[in-house]
Every structure is written in structure tokens, then in C-alpha cells.
PDB file of C-alpha atoms in Angstrom:
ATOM      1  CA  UNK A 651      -8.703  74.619 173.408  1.00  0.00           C
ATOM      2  CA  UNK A 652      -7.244  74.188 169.548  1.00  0.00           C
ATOM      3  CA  UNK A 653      -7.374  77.163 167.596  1.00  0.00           C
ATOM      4  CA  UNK A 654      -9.199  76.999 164.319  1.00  0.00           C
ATOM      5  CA  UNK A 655      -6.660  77.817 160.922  1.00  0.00           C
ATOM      6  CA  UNK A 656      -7.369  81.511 160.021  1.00  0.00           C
ATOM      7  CA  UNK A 657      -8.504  82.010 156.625  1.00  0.00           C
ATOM      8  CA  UNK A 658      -4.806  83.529 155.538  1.00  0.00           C
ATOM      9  CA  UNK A 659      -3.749  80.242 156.756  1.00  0.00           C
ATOM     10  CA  UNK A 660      -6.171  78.159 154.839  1.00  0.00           C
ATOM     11  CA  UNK A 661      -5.201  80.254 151.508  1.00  0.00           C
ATOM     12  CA  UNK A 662      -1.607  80.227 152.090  1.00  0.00           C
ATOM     13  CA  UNK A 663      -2.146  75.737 152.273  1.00  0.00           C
ATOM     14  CA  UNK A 664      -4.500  76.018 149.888  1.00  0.00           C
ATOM     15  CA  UNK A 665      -2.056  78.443 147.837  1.00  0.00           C
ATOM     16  CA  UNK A 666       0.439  76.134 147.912  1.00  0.00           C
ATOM     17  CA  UNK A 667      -1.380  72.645 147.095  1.00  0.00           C
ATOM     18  CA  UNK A 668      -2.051  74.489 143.917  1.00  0.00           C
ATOM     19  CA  UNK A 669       1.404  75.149 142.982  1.00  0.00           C
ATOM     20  CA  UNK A 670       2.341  71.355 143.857  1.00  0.00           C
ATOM     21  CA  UNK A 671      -0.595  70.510 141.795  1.00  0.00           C
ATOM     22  CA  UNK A 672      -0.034  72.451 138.726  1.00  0.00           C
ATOM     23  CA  UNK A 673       3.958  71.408 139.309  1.00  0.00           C
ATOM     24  CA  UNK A 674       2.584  67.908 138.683  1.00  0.00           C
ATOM     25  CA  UNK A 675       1.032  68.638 135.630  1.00  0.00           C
ATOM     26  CA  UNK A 676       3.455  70.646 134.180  1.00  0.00           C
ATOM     27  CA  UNK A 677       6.006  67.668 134.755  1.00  0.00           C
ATOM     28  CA  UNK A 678       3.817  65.136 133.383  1.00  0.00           C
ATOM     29  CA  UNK A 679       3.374  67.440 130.532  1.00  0.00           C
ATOM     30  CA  UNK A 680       6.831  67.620 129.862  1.00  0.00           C
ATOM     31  CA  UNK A 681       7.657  64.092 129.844  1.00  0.00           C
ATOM     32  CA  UNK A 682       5.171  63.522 127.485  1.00  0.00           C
ATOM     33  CA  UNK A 683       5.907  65.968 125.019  1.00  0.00           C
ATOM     34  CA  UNK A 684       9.792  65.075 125.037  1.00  0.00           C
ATOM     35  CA  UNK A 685       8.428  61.162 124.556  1.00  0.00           C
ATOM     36  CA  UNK A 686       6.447  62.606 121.467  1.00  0.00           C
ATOM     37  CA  UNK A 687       9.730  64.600 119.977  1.00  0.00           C
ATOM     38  CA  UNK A 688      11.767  61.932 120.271  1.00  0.00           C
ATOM     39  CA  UNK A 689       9.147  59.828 118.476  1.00  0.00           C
ATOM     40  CA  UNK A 690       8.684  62.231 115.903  1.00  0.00           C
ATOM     41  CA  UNK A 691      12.570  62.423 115.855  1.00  0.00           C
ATOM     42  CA  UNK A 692      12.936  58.967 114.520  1.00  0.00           C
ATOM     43  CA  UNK A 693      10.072  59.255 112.171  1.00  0.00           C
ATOM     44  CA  UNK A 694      11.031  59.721 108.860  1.00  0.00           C
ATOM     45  CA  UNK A 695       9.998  62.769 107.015  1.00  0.00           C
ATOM     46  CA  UNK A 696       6.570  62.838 104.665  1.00  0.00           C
ATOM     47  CA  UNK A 697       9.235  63.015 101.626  1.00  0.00           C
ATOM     48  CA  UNK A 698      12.209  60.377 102.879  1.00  0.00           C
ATOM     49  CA  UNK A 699      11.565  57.568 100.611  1.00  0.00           C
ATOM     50  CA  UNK A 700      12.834  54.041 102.164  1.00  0.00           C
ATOM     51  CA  UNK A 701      16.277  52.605 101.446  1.00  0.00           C
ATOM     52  CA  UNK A 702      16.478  50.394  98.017  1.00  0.00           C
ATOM     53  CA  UNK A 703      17.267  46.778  99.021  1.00  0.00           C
ATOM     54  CA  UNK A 704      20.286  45.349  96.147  1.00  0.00           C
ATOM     55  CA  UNK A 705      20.704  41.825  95.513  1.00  0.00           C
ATOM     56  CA  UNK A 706      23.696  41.610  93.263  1.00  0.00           C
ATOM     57  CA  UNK A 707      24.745  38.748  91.501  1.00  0.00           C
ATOM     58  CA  UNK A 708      28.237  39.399  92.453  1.00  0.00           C
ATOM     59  CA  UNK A 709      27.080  39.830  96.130  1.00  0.00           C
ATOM     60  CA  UNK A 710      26.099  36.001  95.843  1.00  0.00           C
ATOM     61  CA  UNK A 711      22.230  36.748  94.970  1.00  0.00           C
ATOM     62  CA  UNK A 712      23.084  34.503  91.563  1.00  0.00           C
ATOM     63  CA  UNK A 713      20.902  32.704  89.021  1.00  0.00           C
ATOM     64  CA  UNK A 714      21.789  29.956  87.255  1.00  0.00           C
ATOM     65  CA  UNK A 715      22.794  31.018  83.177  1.00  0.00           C
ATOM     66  CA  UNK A 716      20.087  32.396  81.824  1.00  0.00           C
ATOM     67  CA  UNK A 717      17.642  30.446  84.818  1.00  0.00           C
ATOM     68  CA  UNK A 718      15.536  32.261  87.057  1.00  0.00           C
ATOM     69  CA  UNK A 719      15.476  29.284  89.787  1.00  0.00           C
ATOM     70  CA  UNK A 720      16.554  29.777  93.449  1.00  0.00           C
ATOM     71  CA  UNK A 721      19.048  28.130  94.724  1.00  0.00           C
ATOM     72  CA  UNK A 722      18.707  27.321  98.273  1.00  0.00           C
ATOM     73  CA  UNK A 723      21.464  29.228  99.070  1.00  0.00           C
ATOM     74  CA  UNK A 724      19.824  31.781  97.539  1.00  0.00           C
ATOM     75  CA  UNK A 725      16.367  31.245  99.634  1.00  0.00           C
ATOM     76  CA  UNK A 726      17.783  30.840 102.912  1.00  0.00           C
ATOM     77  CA  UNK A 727      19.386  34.593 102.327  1.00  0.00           C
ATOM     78  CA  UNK A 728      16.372  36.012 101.901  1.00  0.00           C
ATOM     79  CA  UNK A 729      14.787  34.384 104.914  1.00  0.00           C
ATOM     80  CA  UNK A 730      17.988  36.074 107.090  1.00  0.00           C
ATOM     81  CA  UNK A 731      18.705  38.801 105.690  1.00  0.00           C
ATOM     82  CA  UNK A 732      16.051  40.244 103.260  1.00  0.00           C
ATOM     83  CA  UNK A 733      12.716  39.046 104.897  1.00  0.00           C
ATOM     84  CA  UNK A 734      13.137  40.832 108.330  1.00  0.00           C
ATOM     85  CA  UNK A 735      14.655  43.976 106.676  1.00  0.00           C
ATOM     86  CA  UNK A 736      11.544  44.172 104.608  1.00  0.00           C
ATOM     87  CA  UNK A 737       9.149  43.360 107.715  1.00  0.00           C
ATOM     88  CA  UNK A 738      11.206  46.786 109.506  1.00  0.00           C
ATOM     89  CA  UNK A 739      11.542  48.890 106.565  1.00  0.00           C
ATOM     90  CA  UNK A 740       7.903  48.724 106.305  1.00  0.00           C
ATOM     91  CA  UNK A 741       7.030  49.488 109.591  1.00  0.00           C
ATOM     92  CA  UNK A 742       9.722  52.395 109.842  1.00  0.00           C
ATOM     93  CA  UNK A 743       8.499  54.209 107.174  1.00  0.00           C
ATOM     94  CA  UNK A 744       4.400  53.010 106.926  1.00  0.00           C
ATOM     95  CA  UNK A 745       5.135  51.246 103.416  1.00  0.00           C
ATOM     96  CA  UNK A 746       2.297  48.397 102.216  1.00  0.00           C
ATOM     97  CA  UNK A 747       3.648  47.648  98.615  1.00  0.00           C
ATOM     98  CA  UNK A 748       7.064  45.734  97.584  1.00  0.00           C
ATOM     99  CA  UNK A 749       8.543  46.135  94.022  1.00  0.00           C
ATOM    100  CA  UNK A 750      10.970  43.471  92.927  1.00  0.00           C
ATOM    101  CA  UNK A 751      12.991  44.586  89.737  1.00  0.00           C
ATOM    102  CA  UNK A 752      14.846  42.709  87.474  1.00  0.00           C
ATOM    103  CA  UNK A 753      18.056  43.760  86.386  1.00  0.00           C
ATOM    104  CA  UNK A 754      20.107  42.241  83.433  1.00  0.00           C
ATOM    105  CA  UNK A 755      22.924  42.878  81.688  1.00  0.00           C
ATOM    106  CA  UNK A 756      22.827  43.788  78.061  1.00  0.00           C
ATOM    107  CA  UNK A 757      24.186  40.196  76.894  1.00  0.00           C
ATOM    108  CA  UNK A 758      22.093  38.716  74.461  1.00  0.00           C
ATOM    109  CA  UNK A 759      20.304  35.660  74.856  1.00  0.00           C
ATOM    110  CA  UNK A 760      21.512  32.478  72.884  1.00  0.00           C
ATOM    111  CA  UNK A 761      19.296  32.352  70.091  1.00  0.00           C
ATOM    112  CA  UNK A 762      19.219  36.032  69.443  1.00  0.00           C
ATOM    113  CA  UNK A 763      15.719  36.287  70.518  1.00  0.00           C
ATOM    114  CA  UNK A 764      14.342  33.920  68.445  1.00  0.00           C
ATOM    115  CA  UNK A 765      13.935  30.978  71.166  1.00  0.00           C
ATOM    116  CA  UNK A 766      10.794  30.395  72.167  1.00  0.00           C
ATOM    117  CA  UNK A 767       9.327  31.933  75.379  1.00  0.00           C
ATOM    118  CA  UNK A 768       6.736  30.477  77.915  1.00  0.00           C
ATOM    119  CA  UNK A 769       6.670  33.081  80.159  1.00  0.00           C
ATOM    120  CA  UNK A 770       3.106  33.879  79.290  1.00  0.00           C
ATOM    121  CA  UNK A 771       1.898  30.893  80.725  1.00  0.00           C
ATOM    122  CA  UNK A 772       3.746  30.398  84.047  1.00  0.00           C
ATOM    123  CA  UNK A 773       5.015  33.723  85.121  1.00  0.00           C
ATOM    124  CA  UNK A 774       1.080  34.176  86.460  1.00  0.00           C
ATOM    125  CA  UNK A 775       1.182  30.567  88.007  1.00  0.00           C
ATOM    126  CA  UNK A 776       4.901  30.492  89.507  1.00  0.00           C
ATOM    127  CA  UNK A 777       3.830  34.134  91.409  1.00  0.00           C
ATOM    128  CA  UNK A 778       0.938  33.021  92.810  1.00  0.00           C
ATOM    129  CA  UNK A 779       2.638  29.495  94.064  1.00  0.00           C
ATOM    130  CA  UNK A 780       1.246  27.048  91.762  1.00  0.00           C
ATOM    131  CA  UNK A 781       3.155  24.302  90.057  1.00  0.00           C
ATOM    132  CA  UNK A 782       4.745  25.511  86.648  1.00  0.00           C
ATOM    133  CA  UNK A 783       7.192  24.966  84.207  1.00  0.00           C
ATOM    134  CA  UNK A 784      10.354  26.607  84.570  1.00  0.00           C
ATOM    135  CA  UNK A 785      10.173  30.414  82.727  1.00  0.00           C
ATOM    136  CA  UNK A 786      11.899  30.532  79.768  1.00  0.00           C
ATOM    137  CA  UNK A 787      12.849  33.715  78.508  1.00  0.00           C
ATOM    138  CA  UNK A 788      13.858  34.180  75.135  1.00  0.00           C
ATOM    139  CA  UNK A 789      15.346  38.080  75.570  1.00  0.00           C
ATOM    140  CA  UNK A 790      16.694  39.792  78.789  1.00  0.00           C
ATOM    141  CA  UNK A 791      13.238  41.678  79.726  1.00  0.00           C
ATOM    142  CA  UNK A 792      11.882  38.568  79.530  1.00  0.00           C
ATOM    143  CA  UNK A 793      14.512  37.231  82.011  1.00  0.00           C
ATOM    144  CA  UNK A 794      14.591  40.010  84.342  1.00  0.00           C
ATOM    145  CA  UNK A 795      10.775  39.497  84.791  1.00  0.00           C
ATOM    146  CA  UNK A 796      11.461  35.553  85.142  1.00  0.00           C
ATOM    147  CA  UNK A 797      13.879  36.522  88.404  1.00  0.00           C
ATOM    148  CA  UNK A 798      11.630  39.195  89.915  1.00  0.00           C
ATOM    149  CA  UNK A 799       8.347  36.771  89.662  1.00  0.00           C
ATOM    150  CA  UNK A 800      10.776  33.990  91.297  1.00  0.00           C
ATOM    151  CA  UNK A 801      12.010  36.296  94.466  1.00  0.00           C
ATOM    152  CA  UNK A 802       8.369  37.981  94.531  1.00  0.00           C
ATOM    153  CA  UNK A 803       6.991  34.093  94.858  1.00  0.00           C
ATOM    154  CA  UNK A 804       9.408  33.505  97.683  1.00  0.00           C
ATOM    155  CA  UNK A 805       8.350  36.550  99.646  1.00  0.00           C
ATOM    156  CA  UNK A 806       5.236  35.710  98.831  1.00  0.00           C
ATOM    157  CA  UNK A 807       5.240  32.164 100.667  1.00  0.00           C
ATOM    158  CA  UNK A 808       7.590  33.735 103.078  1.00  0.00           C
ATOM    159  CA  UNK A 809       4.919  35.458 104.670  1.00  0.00           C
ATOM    160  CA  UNK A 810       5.003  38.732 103.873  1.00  0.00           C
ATOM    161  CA  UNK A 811       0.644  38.688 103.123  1.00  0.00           C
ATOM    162  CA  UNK A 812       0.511  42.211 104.851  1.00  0.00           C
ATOM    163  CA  UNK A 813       2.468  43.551 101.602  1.00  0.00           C
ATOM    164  CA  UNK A 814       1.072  43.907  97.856  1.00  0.00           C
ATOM    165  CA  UNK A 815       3.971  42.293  95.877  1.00  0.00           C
ATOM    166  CA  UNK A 816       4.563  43.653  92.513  1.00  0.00           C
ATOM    167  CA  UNK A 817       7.703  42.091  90.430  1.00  0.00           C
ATOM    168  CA  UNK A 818       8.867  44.125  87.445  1.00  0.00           C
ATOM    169  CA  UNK A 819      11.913  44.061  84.899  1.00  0.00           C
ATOM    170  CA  UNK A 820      14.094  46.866  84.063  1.00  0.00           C
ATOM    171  CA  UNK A 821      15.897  44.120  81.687  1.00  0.00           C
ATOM    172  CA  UNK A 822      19.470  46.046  81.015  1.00  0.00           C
ATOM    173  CA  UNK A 823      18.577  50.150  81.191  1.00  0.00           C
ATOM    174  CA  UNK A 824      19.440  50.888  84.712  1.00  0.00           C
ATOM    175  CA  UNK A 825      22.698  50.641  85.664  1.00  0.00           C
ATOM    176  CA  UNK A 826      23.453  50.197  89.537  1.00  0.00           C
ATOM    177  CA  UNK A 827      23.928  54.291  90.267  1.00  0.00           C
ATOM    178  CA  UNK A 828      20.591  54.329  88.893  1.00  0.00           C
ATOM    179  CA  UNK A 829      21.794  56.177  85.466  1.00  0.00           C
ATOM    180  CA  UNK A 830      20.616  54.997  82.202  1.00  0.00           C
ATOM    181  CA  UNK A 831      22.815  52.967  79.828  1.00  0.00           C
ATOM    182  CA  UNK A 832      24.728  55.003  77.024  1.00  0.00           C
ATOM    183  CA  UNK A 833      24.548  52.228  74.813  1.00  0.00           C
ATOM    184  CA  UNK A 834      26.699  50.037  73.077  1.00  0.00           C
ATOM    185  CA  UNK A 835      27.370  48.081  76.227  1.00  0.00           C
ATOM    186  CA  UNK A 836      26.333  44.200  75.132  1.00  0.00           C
ATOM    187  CA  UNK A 837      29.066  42.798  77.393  1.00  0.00           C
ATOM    188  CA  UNK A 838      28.546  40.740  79.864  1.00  0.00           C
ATOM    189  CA  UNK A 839      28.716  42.532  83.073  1.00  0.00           C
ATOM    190  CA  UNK A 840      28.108  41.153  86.712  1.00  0.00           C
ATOM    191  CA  UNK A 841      27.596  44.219  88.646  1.00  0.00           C
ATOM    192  CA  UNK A 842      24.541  44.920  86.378  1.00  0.00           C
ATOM    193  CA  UNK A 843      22.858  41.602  86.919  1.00  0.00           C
ATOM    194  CA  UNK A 844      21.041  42.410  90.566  1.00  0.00           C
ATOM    195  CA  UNK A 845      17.548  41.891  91.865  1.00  0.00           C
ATOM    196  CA  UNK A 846      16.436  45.410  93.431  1.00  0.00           C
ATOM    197  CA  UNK A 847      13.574  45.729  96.203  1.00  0.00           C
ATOM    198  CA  UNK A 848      12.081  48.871  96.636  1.00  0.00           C
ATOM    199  CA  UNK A 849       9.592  49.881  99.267  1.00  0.00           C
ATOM    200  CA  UNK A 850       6.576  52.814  98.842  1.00  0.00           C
ATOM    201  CA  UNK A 851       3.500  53.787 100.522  1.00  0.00           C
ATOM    202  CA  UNK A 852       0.277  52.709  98.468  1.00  0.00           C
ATOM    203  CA  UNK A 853      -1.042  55.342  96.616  1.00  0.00           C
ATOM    204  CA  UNK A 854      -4.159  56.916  97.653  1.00  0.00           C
TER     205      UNK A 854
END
């Protein structure tokens, strides 16, 4: 005849079934939280702003003399090099808009400012993809925008939709360690000359 478990038995398996069980969850508890540190590891901080993409003339990001057409050379490094950047940059750091800044040096334009500009009527059409005159800029503001709107269209058609695409000019008041000009400076300058592309989070 089998003897039945005794109840001191019964607690003692029952006793320890707990402890396996609660072992279970405190190991599946663990691996979960160390998954979620490490992710939060890697996040960046509320405050870290994203890295500034430069394009610098002398780094082979160059316009033709006071142009602000691409040069295929030009487009395909963007497609290698600046498109997928932009595509992790704003998924690293949860960044929807894309500022493209001019940058010129303080060298005037021939003409002194007094040829005439058309950038008025195809800066608007060349962003958006349309067909359009060439810019012509009659001052370096007026340049600076030119570029920006011209790498802004190519990211455009490049298929960045998901981002808002804003192109801007500095013309020639930031220099490249992001200090203002002294003045007094109306030389030409390559290091200057640069398209910069800065990521942020929309504003809420």
C-alpha cells in the first residue's frame, strides 16, 4: 500500500515550486530591465542636440563661381554620404525638421550688388522641384539662400518626405567655429564657403 505525502511534505514541494517560480520571475525581470538600461544608455539625453552636418567647399561640397548648381559629383555625395547620415541622425535622436544653411564668404559679388536678382521668382519653384531658371543672386545672402534651396531640393527628391526641409542663409556672419565675424574680412576665403545641415526636434 503507497503512503499518501504528509502535509509537511506537500508544503515543503509546494515551498519550493514557489521559490523556482518567483526565481523565474525575478530573472526575467532582470533581463528586461538591463535590456531597458542599455537602451536608455544609448539614448541621447532630453538636452544633447544632434551633430551639425558641414559641407565645405574645400571638402569638395563646391559650387560653381557665384552658381548655386550641383554638380553631379556633388549629388552623388549626398546620396552616400549625407542622405543616410540624415535618415540615422534622425532616428537616433527623434528629429523631424532639416535646416540647410548657407554659408558665404564676405567677397563681394561682381557688380557690387547692383546686378539684378531673380531669386524671388525661382527660389519657391527650384525647392519644390519645378522647372526654373537658374537663381541669380546679386549679393552673398542672396547666394547662400540660392545653395541651401539647391541641396534642400535634392534632399527633397532624395526622399527624405518624413522630414520638414527648411533652407536658410547665414550669407558671411558665421564663421566655421560658429563665432561671428569681426569685420573687415572681404577676402575671399574657402573654409567659410560651406553648406551646414542641422537637425532639431519640431517644436511643440
Amino acid at each position: 500500500m503507497s503512503r499518501q505525502p504528509t502535509r509537511s511534505s506537500l508544503a515543503l514541494q509546494m515551498g519550493q515550486e514557489t521559490i523556482y517560480l518567483l526565481l523565474a520571475v525575478a530573472l526575467f525581470s532582470a533581463i528586461l530591465l538591463g535590456g531597458y538600461l542599455v537602451a536608455l544608455a544609448n539614448r541621447p539625453t532630453p538636452r544633447e542636440e544632434p551633430p551639425i552636418i558641414v559641407l565645405p567647399e574645400a571638402g569638395g561640397f563646391s559650387f560653381p563661381a557665384g552658381s548655386a548648381a550641383l554638380s553631379p559629383a556633388f549629388e552623388a555625395r549626398l546620396t552616400r554620404q549625407v542622405v543616410p547620415r540624415l535618415r540615422a541622425i534622425g532616428k537616433a535622436y527623434d528629429a523631424s525638421v532639416i535646416e540647410v544653411i548657407g554659408h558665404t564668404d564676405e567677397t563681394p559679388r561682381q557688380g557690387g550688388g547692383r546686378l539684378p536678382s531673380n531669386l524671388d521668382r525661382t527660389l519657391v519653384p527650384l525647392y519644390l522641384g519645378q522647372a526654373t531658371a537658374e537663381p541669380q543672386a546679386s549679393d552673398n545672402a542672396g547666394l547662400g539662400m540660392a545653395r541651401a534651396v539647391s541641396v534642400a531640393r535634392f534632399l527633397r527628391l532624395a526622399g527624405l518626405a518624413e522630414f520638414t526641409i527648411v533652407p536658410l542663409s547665414a550669407g558671411p556672419f558665421l564663421q566655421p567655429d560658429d563665432k561671428t565675424i569681426a569685420g573687415g574680412e572681404g577676402r575671399a576665403d574657402e573654409s567659410r564657403r560651406r553648406i551646414e545641415v542641422r537637425l532639431r526636434r519640431r517644436r511643440e
